[in-house]
Structure formats: C-alpha cells, structure tokens
Amino acid sequence: MSDDYPAASDSTIIRECKVAGKILITTMICPKSLYKKRWSVELDIRHIKNTMRINTLSCKTTDMVLKEIWVYPGL
C-alpha cells in the first residue's frame, strides 16, 4: 500500500470554525485559498443556472440537485 499512497504525516494542522451552530473543520489554513475555492463553486453554480436558465435550485442535497437539473425543462 505504501507504493500507492505517500506516508501520512505524524501531525495535521486544521482550522476550526463555528458557523450557525455547527463546527466546520478543514485542513485548508490559508484564508486566501479558502476564498478561491468558494469563489470557484459560486462561478460553477452561476454557469449552470445561466446556461440552463434556472433561477433557483431548491434542493439541499447533492443527489437532489442533480435530479433537479436532469429533469429541468429545456434540456
């Protein structure tokens, strides 16, 4: 298995944030890289909505969003 994957380090630095009563944990420490990742997601969602002319996605789970996109009129 060590040939396929690099050895895990002895320690990991994490960032912990509390948002809306939930604790979020990430290994991305740099706020700039966190913002860049979030911005990429926002652009992807905007692209999907503009391309398919969808005003809102009402689903909350990944599976349901995929289903809503596939059954959306206009495909």
PDB file of N, CA and C in Angstrom:
ATOM      1  N   MET A   1       0.822  -1.190   0.000  1.00  0.00           N
ATOM      2  CA  MET A   1       0.000   0.000   0.000  1.00  0.00           C
ATOM      3  C   MET A   1       0.863   1.249   0.000  1.00  0.00           C
ATOM      4  N   SER A   2       2.025   1.201   0.587  1.00  0.00           N
ATOM      5  CA  SER A   2       2.891   2.376   0.637  1.00  0.00           C
ATOM      6  C   SER A   2       3.381   2.773  -0.747  1.00  0.00           C
ATOM      7  N   ASP A   3       3.325   1.847  -1.720  1.00  0.00           N
ATOM      8  CA  ASP A   3       3.717   2.192  -3.081  1.00  0.00           C
ATOM      9  C   ASP A   3       2.665   3.073  -3.758  1.00  0.00           C
ATOM     10  N   ASP A   4       1.411   2.914  -3.355  1.00  0.00           N
ATOM     11  CA  ASP A   4       0.322   3.657  -3.978  1.00  0.00           C
ATOM     12  C   ASP A   4       0.087   5.028  -3.350  1.00  0.00           C
ATOM     13  N   TYR A   5       0.310   5.125  -2.041  1.00  0.00           N
ATOM     14  CA  TYR A   5      -0.003   6.348  -1.308  1.00  0.00           C
ATOM     15  C   TYR A   5       1.201   6.806  -0.499  1.00  0.00           C
ATOM     16  N   PRO A   6       1.416   8.112  -0.410  1.00  0.00           N
ATOM     17  CA  PRO A   6       2.503   8.601   0.445  1.00  0.00           C
ATOM     18  C   PRO A   6       2.185   8.343   1.915  1.00  0.00           C
ATOM     19  N   ALA A   7       3.210   8.244   2.703  1.00  0.00           N
ATOM     20  CA  ALA A   7       3.028   8.011   4.139  1.00  0.00           C
ATOM     21  C   ALA A   7       2.356   9.218   4.782  1.00  0.00           C
ATOM     22  N   ALA A   8       1.461   8.962   5.709  1.00  0.00           N
ATOM     23  CA  ALA A   8       0.777  10.041   6.422  1.00  0.00           C
ATOM     24  C   ALA A   8       1.742  10.706   7.389  1.00  0.00           C
ATOM     25  N   SER A   9       1.589  11.998   7.561  1.00  0.00           N
ATOM     26  CA  SER A   9       2.450  12.714   8.496  1.00  0.00           C
ATOM     27  C   SER A   9       2.016  12.420   9.929  1.00  0.00           C
ATOM     28  N   ASP A  10       2.882  12.729  10.874  1.00  0.00           N
ATOM     29  CA  ASP A  10       2.578  12.492  12.283  1.00  0.00           C
ATOM     30  C   ASP A  10       1.563  13.484  12.829  1.00  0.00           C
ATOM     31  N   SER A  11       1.466  14.658  12.205  1.00  0.00           N
ATOM     32  CA  SER A  11       0.516  15.661  12.681  1.00  0.00           C
ATOM     33  C   SER A  11      -0.119  16.385  11.496  1.00  0.00           C
ATOM     34  N   THR A  12      -1.279  16.957  11.753  1.00  0.00           N
ATOM     35  CA  THR A  12      -2.007  17.701  10.736  1.00  0.00           C
ATOM     36  C   THR A  12      -2.509  19.000  11.351  1.00  0.00           C
ATOM     37  N   ILE A  13      -2.319  20.089  10.635  1.00  0.00           N
ATOM     38  CA  ILE A  13      -2.814  21.387  11.090  1.00  0.00           C
ATOM     39  C   ILE A  13      -4.215  21.569  10.516  1.00  0.00           C
ATOM     40  N   ILE A  14      -5.161  21.917  11.383  1.00  0.00           N
ATOM     41  CA  ILE A  14      -6.533  22.128  10.938  1.00  0.00           C
ATOM     42  C   ILE A  14      -7.019  23.505  11.355  1.00  0.00           C
ATOM     43  N   ARG A  15      -8.062  23.960  10.686  1.00  0.00           N
ATOM     44  CA  ARG A  15      -8.725  25.218  11.028  1.00  0.00           C
ATOM     45  C   ARG A  15     -10.148  24.863  11.439  1.00  0.00           C
ATOM     46  N   GLU A  16     -10.576  25.375  12.561  1.00  0.00           N
ATOM     47  CA  GLU A  16     -11.905  25.073  13.094  1.00  0.00           C
ATOM     48  C   GLU A  16     -12.717  26.357  13.177  1.00  0.00           C
ATOM     49  N   CYS A  17     -13.923  26.334  12.613  1.00  0.00           N
ATOM     50  CA  CYS A  17     -14.808  27.499  12.633  1.00  0.00           C
ATOM     51  C   CYS A  17     -16.195  27.059  13.077  1.00  0.00           C
ATOM     52  N   LYS A  18     -16.878  27.900  13.822  1.00  0.00           N
ATOM     53  CA  LYS A  18     -18.252  27.618  14.219  1.00  0.00           C
ATOM     54  C   LYS A  18     -19.170  28.524  13.409  1.00  0.00           C
ATOM     55  N   VAL A  19     -20.068  27.904  12.637  1.00  0.00           N
ATOM     56  CA  VAL A  19     -20.977  28.642  11.772  1.00  0.00           C
ATOM     57  C   VAL A  19     -22.386  28.098  11.982  1.00  0.00           C
ATOM     58  N   ALA A  20     -23.295  28.971  12.331  1.00  0.00           N
ATOM     59  CA  ALA A  20     -24.707  28.605  12.520  1.00  0.00           C
ATOM     60  C   ALA A  20     -24.861  27.400  13.443  1.00  0.00           C
ATOM     61  N   GLY A  21     -24.081  27.371  14.506  1.00  0.00           N
ATOM     62  CA  GLY A  21     -24.188  26.300  15.485  1.00  0.00           C
ATOM     63  C   GLY A  21     -23.491  25.008  15.106  1.00  0.00           C
ATOM     64  N   LYS A  22     -22.842  24.981  13.943  1.00  0.00           N
ATOM     65  CA  LYS A  22     -22.116  23.786  13.502  1.00  0.00           C
ATOM     66  C   LYS A  22     -20.628  24.086  13.499  1.00  0.00           C
ATOM     67  N   ILE A  23     -19.826  23.093  13.840  1.00  0.00           N
ATOM     68  CA  ILE A  23     -18.376  23.254  13.818  1.00  0.00           C
ATOM     69  C   ILE A  23     -17.856  22.691  12.502  1.00  0.00           C
ATOM     70  N   LEU A  24     -17.186  23.541  11.735  1.00  0.00           N
ATOM     71  CA  LEU A  24     -16.595  23.141  10.467  1.00  0.00           C
ATOM     72  C   LEU A  24     -15.091  23.001  10.645  1.00  0.00           C
ATOM     73  N   ILE A  25     -14.528  21.927  10.118  1.00  0.00           N
ATOM     74  CA  ILE A  25     -13.096  21.671  10.243  1.00  0.00           C
ATOM     75  C   ILE A  25     -12.518  21.486   8.848  1.00  0.00           C
ATOM     76  N   THR A  26     -11.380  22.128   8.581  1.00  0.00           N
ATOM     77  CA  THR A  26     -10.716  21.998   7.294  1.00  0.00           C
ATOM     78  C   THR A  26      -9.208  21.956   7.490  1.00  0.00           C
ATOM     79  N   THR A  27      -8.530  21.369   6.526  1.00  0.00           N
ATOM     80  CA  THR A  27      -7.066  21.378   6.540  1.00  0.00           C
ATOM     81  C   THR A  27      -6.529  22.546   5.723  1.00  0.00           C
ATOM     82  N   MET A  28      -7.426  23.310   5.108  1.00  0.00           N
ATOM     83  CA  MET A  28      -7.006  24.489   4.355  1.00  0.00           C
ATOM     84  C   MET A  28      -6.859  25.640   5.340  1.00  0.00           C
ATOM     85  N   ILE A  29      -5.649  26.020   5.625  1.00  0.00           N
ATOM     86  CA  ILE A  29      -5.367  27.027   6.644  1.00  0.00           C
ATOM     87  C   ILE A  29      -5.428  28.448   6.071  1.00  0.00           C
ATOM     88  N   CYS A  30      -4.994  28.607   4.850  1.00  0.00           N
ATOM     89  CA  CYS A  30      -4.883  29.931   4.238  1.00  0.00           C
ATOM     90  C   CYS A  30      -6.263  30.483   3.851  1.00  0.00           C
ATOM     91  N   PRO A  31      -6.684  31.612   4.417  1.00  0.00           N
ATOM     92  CA  PRO A  31      -7.989  32.194   4.058  1.00  0.00           C
ATOM     93  C   PRO A  31      -8.100  32.513   2.566  1.00  0.00           C
ATOM     94  N   LYS A  32      -6.981  32.874   1.942  1.00  0.00           N
ATOM     95  CA  LYS A  32      -6.994  33.194   0.519  1.00  0.00           C
ATOM     96  C   LYS A  32      -7.377  31.969  -0.313  1.00  0.00           C
ATOM     97  N   SER A  33      -6.823  30.803   0.020  1.00  0.00           N
ATOM     98  CA  SER A  33      -7.154  29.595  -0.733  1.00  0.00           C
ATOM     99  C   SER A  33      -8.587  29.146  -0.458  1.00  0.00           C
ATOM    100  N   LEU A  34      -9.070  29.347   0.777  1.00  0.00           N
ATOM    101  CA  LEU A  34     -10.466  29.033   1.092  1.00  0.00           C
ATOM    102  C   LEU A  34     -11.410  29.889   0.248  1.00  0.00           C
ATOM    103  N   TYR A  35     -11.122  31.186   0.164  1.00  0.00           N
ATOM    104  CA  TYR A  35     -11.960  32.091  -0.613  1.00  0.00           C
ATOM    105  C   TYR A  35     -11.920  31.717  -2.087  1.00  0.00           C
ATOM    106  N   LYS A  36     -10.746  31.349  -2.602  1.00  0.00           N
ATOM    107  CA  LYS A  36     -10.607  30.971  -4.008  1.00  0.00           C
ATOM    108  C   LYS A  36     -11.450  29.737  -4.320  1.00  0.00           C
ATOM    109  N   LYS A  37     -11.428  28.747  -3.434  1.00  0.00           N
ATOM    110  CA  LYS A  37     -12.242  27.541  -3.629  1.00  0.00           C
ATOM    111  C   LYS A  37     -13.730  27.897  -3.624  1.00  0.00           C
ATOM    112  N   ARG A  38     -14.132  28.725  -2.665  1.00  0.00           N
ATOM    113  CA  ARG A  38     -15.539  29.123  -2.572  1.00  0.00           C
ATOM    114  C   ARG A  38     -15.957  29.896  -3.820  1.00  0.00           C
ATOM    115  N   TRP A  39     -15.107  30.771  -4.300  1.00  0.00           N
ATOM    116  CA  TRP A  39     -15.418  31.564  -5.482  1.00  0.00           C
ATOM    117  C   TRP A  39     -15.585  30.661  -6.699  1.00  0.00           C
ATOM    118  N   SER A  40     -14.766  29.629  -6.812  1.00  0.00           N
ATOM    119  CA  SER A  40     -14.892  28.682  -7.926  1.00  0.00           C
ATOM    120  C   SER A  40     -16.248  27.981  -7.896  1.00  0.00           C
ATOM    121  N   VAL A  41     -16.692  27.605  -6.713  1.00  0.00           N
ATOM    122  CA  VAL A  41     -18.003  26.963  -6.573  1.00  0.00           C
ATOM    123  C   VAL A  41     -19.106  27.931  -6.984  1.00  0.00           C
ATOM    124  N   GLU A  42     -19.009  29.179  -6.549  1.00  0.00           N
ATOM    125  CA  GLU A  42     -20.015  30.185  -6.906  1.00  0.00           C
ATOM    126  C   GLU A  42     -20.079  30.377  -8.420  1.00  0.00           C
ATOM    127  N   LEU A  43     -18.919  30.416  -9.078  1.00  0.00           N
ATOM    128  CA  LEU A  43     -18.894  30.575 -10.534  1.00  0.00           C
ATOM    129  C   LEU A  43     -19.503  29.369 -11.235  1.00  0.00           C
ATOM    130  N   ASP A  44     -19.227  28.174 -10.734  1.00  0.00           N
ATOM    131  CA  ASP A  44     -19.798  26.962 -11.326  1.00  0.00           C
ATOM    132  C   ASP A  44     -21.318  26.958 -11.214  1.00  0.00           C
ATOM    133  N   ILE A  45     -21.829  27.334 -10.047  1.00  0.00           N
ATOM    134  CA  ILE A  45     -23.284  27.385  -9.857  1.00  0.00           C
ATOM    135  C   ILE A  45     -23.900  28.437 -10.775  1.00  0.00           C
ATOM    136  N   ARG A  46     -23.268  29.597 -10.879  1.00  0.00           N
ATOM    137  CA  ARG A  46     -23.778  30.653 -11.762  1.00  0.00           C
ATOM    138  C   ARG A  46     -23.803  30.182 -13.217  1.00  0.00           C
ATOM    139  N   HIS A  47     -22.754  29.469 -13.631  1.00  0.00           N
ATOM    140  CA  HIS A  47     -22.682  28.956 -15.001  1.00  0.00           C
ATOM    141  C   HIS A  47     -23.832  27.976 -15.277  1.00  0.00           C
ATOM    142  N   ILE A  48     -24.070  27.057 -14.342  1.00  0.00           N
ATOM    143  CA  ILE A  48     -25.161  26.091 -14.509  1.00  0.00           C
ATOM    144  C   ILE A  48     -26.501  26.820 -14.618  1.00  0.00           C
ATOM    145  N   LYS A  49     -26.730  27.781 -13.730  1.00  0.00           N
ATOM    146  CA  LYS A  49     -28.006  28.494 -13.721  1.00  0.00           C
ATOM    147  C   LYS A  49     -28.197  29.333 -14.984  1.00  0.00           C
ATOM    148  N   ASN A  50     -27.140  29.985 -15.460  1.00  0.00           N
ATOM    149  CA  ASN A  50     -27.253  30.806 -16.667  1.00  0.00           C
ATOM    150  C   ASN A  50     -27.428  29.954 -17.912  1.00  0.00           C
ATOM    151  N   THR A  51     -26.670  28.878 -18.019  1.00  0.00           N
ATOM    152  CA  THR A  51     -26.732  28.018 -19.192  1.00  0.00           C
ATOM    153  C   THR A  51     -28.100  27.364 -19.324  1.00  0.00           C
ATOM    154  N   MET A  52     -28.649  26.921 -18.202  1.00  0.00           N
ATOM    155  CA  MET A  52     -29.926  26.210 -18.224  1.00  0.00           C
ATOM    156  C   MET A  52     -31.118  27.121 -17.945  1.00  0.00           C
ATOM    157  N   ARG A  53     -30.851  28.394 -17.711  1.00  0.00           N
ATOM    158  CA  ARG A  53     -31.894  29.384 -17.390  1.00  0.00           C
ATOM    159  C   ARG A  53     -32.712  28.951 -16.170  1.00  0.00           C
ATOM    160  N   ILE A  54     -32.004  28.539 -15.132  1.00  0.00           N
ATOM    161  CA  ILE A  54     -32.636  28.158 -13.870  1.00  0.00           C
ATOM    162  C   ILE A  54     -32.461  29.327 -12.908  1.00  0.00           C
ATOM    163  N   ASN A  55     -33.553  29.842 -12.358  1.00  0.00           N
ATOM    164  CA  ASN A  55     -33.455  30.953 -11.410  1.00  0.00           C
ATOM    165  C   ASN A  55     -32.993  30.488 -10.044  1.00  0.00           C
ATOM    166  N   THR A  56     -33.558  29.387  -9.562  1.00  0.00           N
ATOM    167  CA  THR A  56     -33.184  28.880  -8.241  1.00  0.00           C
ATOM    168  C   THR A  56     -33.094  27.367  -8.265  1.00  0.00           C
ATOM    169  N   LEU A  57     -32.214  26.842  -7.441  1.00  0.00           N
ATOM    170  CA  LEU A  57     -32.163  25.410  -7.179  1.00  0.00           C
ATOM    171  C   LEU A  57     -32.703  25.238  -5.767  1.00  0.00           C
ATOM    172  N   SER A  58     -33.825  24.566  -5.638  1.00  0.00           N
ATOM    173  CA  SER A  58     -34.493  24.491  -4.340  1.00  0.00           C
ATOM    174  C   SER A  58     -34.018  23.328  -3.472  1.00  0.00           C
ATOM    175  N   CYS A  59     -33.179  22.466  -4.005  1.00  0.00           N
ATOM    176  CA  CYS A  59     -32.740  21.276  -3.265  1.00  0.00           C
ATOM    177  C   CYS A  59     -31.596  21.606  -2.313  1.00  0.00           C
ATOM    178  N   LYS A  60     -31.423  20.728  -1.332  1.00  0.00           N
ATOM    179  CA  LYS A  60     -30.377  20.931  -0.335  1.00  0.00           C
ATOM    180  C   LYS A  60     -29.299  19.854  -0.377  1.00  0.00           C
ATOM    181  N   THR A  61     -29.544  18.733  -1.061  1.00  0.00           N
ATOM    182  CA  THR A  61     -28.543  17.671  -1.134  1.00  0.00           C
ATOM    183  C   THR A  61     -28.007  17.562  -2.551  1.00  0.00           C
ATOM    184  N   THR A  62     -26.812  17.018  -2.669  1.00  0.00           N
ATOM    185  CA  THR A  62     -26.173  16.864  -3.975  1.00  0.00           C
ATOM    186  C   THR A  62     -27.014  15.995  -4.898  1.00  0.00           C
ATOM    187  N   ASP A  63     -27.500  14.880  -4.380  1.00  0.00           N
ATOM    188  CA  ASP A  63     -28.296  13.966  -5.203  1.00  0.00           C
ATOM    189  C   ASP A  63     -29.549  14.640  -5.751  1.00  0.00           C
ATOM    190  N   MET A  64     -30.229  15.387  -4.911  1.00  0.00           N
ATOM    191  CA  MET A  64     -31.460  16.044  -5.353  1.00  0.00           C
ATOM    192  C   MET A  64     -31.182  17.179  -6.339  1.00  0.00           C
ATOM    193  N   VAL A  65     -30.074  17.886  -6.173  1.00  0.00           N
ATOM    194  CA  VAL A  65     -29.709  18.936  -7.137  1.00  0.00           C
ATOM    195  C   VAL A  65     -29.468  18.307  -8.497  1.00  0.00           C
ATOM    196  N   LEU A  66     -28.749  17.191  -8.535  1.00  0.00           N
ATOM    197  CA  LEU A  66     -28.504  16.504  -9.809  1.00  0.00           C
ATOM    198  C   LEU A  66     -29.818  16.072 -10.455  1.00  0.00           C
ATOM    199  N   LYS A  67     -30.734  15.535  -9.662  1.00  0.00           N
ATOM    200  CA  LYS A  67     -32.036  15.129 -10.202  1.00  0.00           C
ATOM    201  C   LYS A  67     -32.804  16.331 -10.729  1.00  0.00           C
ATOM    202  N   GLU A  68     -32.773  17.437  -9.991  1.00  0.00           N
ATOM    203  CA  GLU A  68     -33.497  18.635 -10.425  1.00  0.00           C
ATOM    204  C   GLU A  68     -32.930  19.166 -11.740  1.00  0.00           C
ATOM    205  N   ILE A  69     -31.624  19.127 -11.889  1.00  0.00           N
ATOM    206  CA  ILE A  69     -31.000  19.596 -13.133  1.00  0.00           C
ATOM    207  C   ILE A  69     -31.394  18.696 -14.298  1.00  0.00           C
ATOM    208  N   TRP A  70     -31.393  17.381 -14.082  1.00  0.00           N
ATOM    209  CA  TRP A  70     -31.703  16.445 -15.166  1.00  0.00           C
ATOM    210  C   TRP A  70     -33.160  16.524 -15.619  1.00  0.00           C
ATOM    211  N   VAL A  71     -34.077  16.833 -14.734  1.00  0.00           N
ATOM    212  CA  VAL A  71     -35.488  16.884 -15.129  1.00  0.00           C
ATOM    213  C   VAL A  71     -35.943  18.300 -15.470  1.00  0.00           C
ATOM    214  N   TYR A  72     -35.058  19.258 -15.410  1.00  0.00           N
ATOM    215  CA  TYR A  72     -35.441  20.648 -15.660  1.00  0.00           C
ATOM    216  C   TYR A  72     -35.883  20.817 -17.114  1.00  0.00           C
ATOM    217  N   PRO A  73     -37.021  21.477 -17.350  1.00  0.00           N
ATOM    218  CA  PRO A  73     -37.489  21.709 -18.726  1.00  0.00           C
ATOM    219  C   PRO A  73     -36.460  22.523 -19.505  1.00  0.00           C
ATOM    220  N   GLY A  74     -36.269  22.163 -20.735  1.00  0.00           N
ATOM    221  CA  GLY A  74     -35.326  22.892 -21.567  1.00  0.00           C
ATOM    222  C   GLY A  74     -34.076  22.101 -21.871  1.00  0.00           C
ATOM    223  N   LEU A  75     -33.939  20.927 -21.271  1.00  0.00           N
ATOM    224  CA  LEU A  75     -32.775  20.088 -21.593  1.00  0.00           C
ATOM    225  C   LEU A  75     -33.018  19.321 -22.853  1.00  0.00           C
TER     226      LEU A  75
END
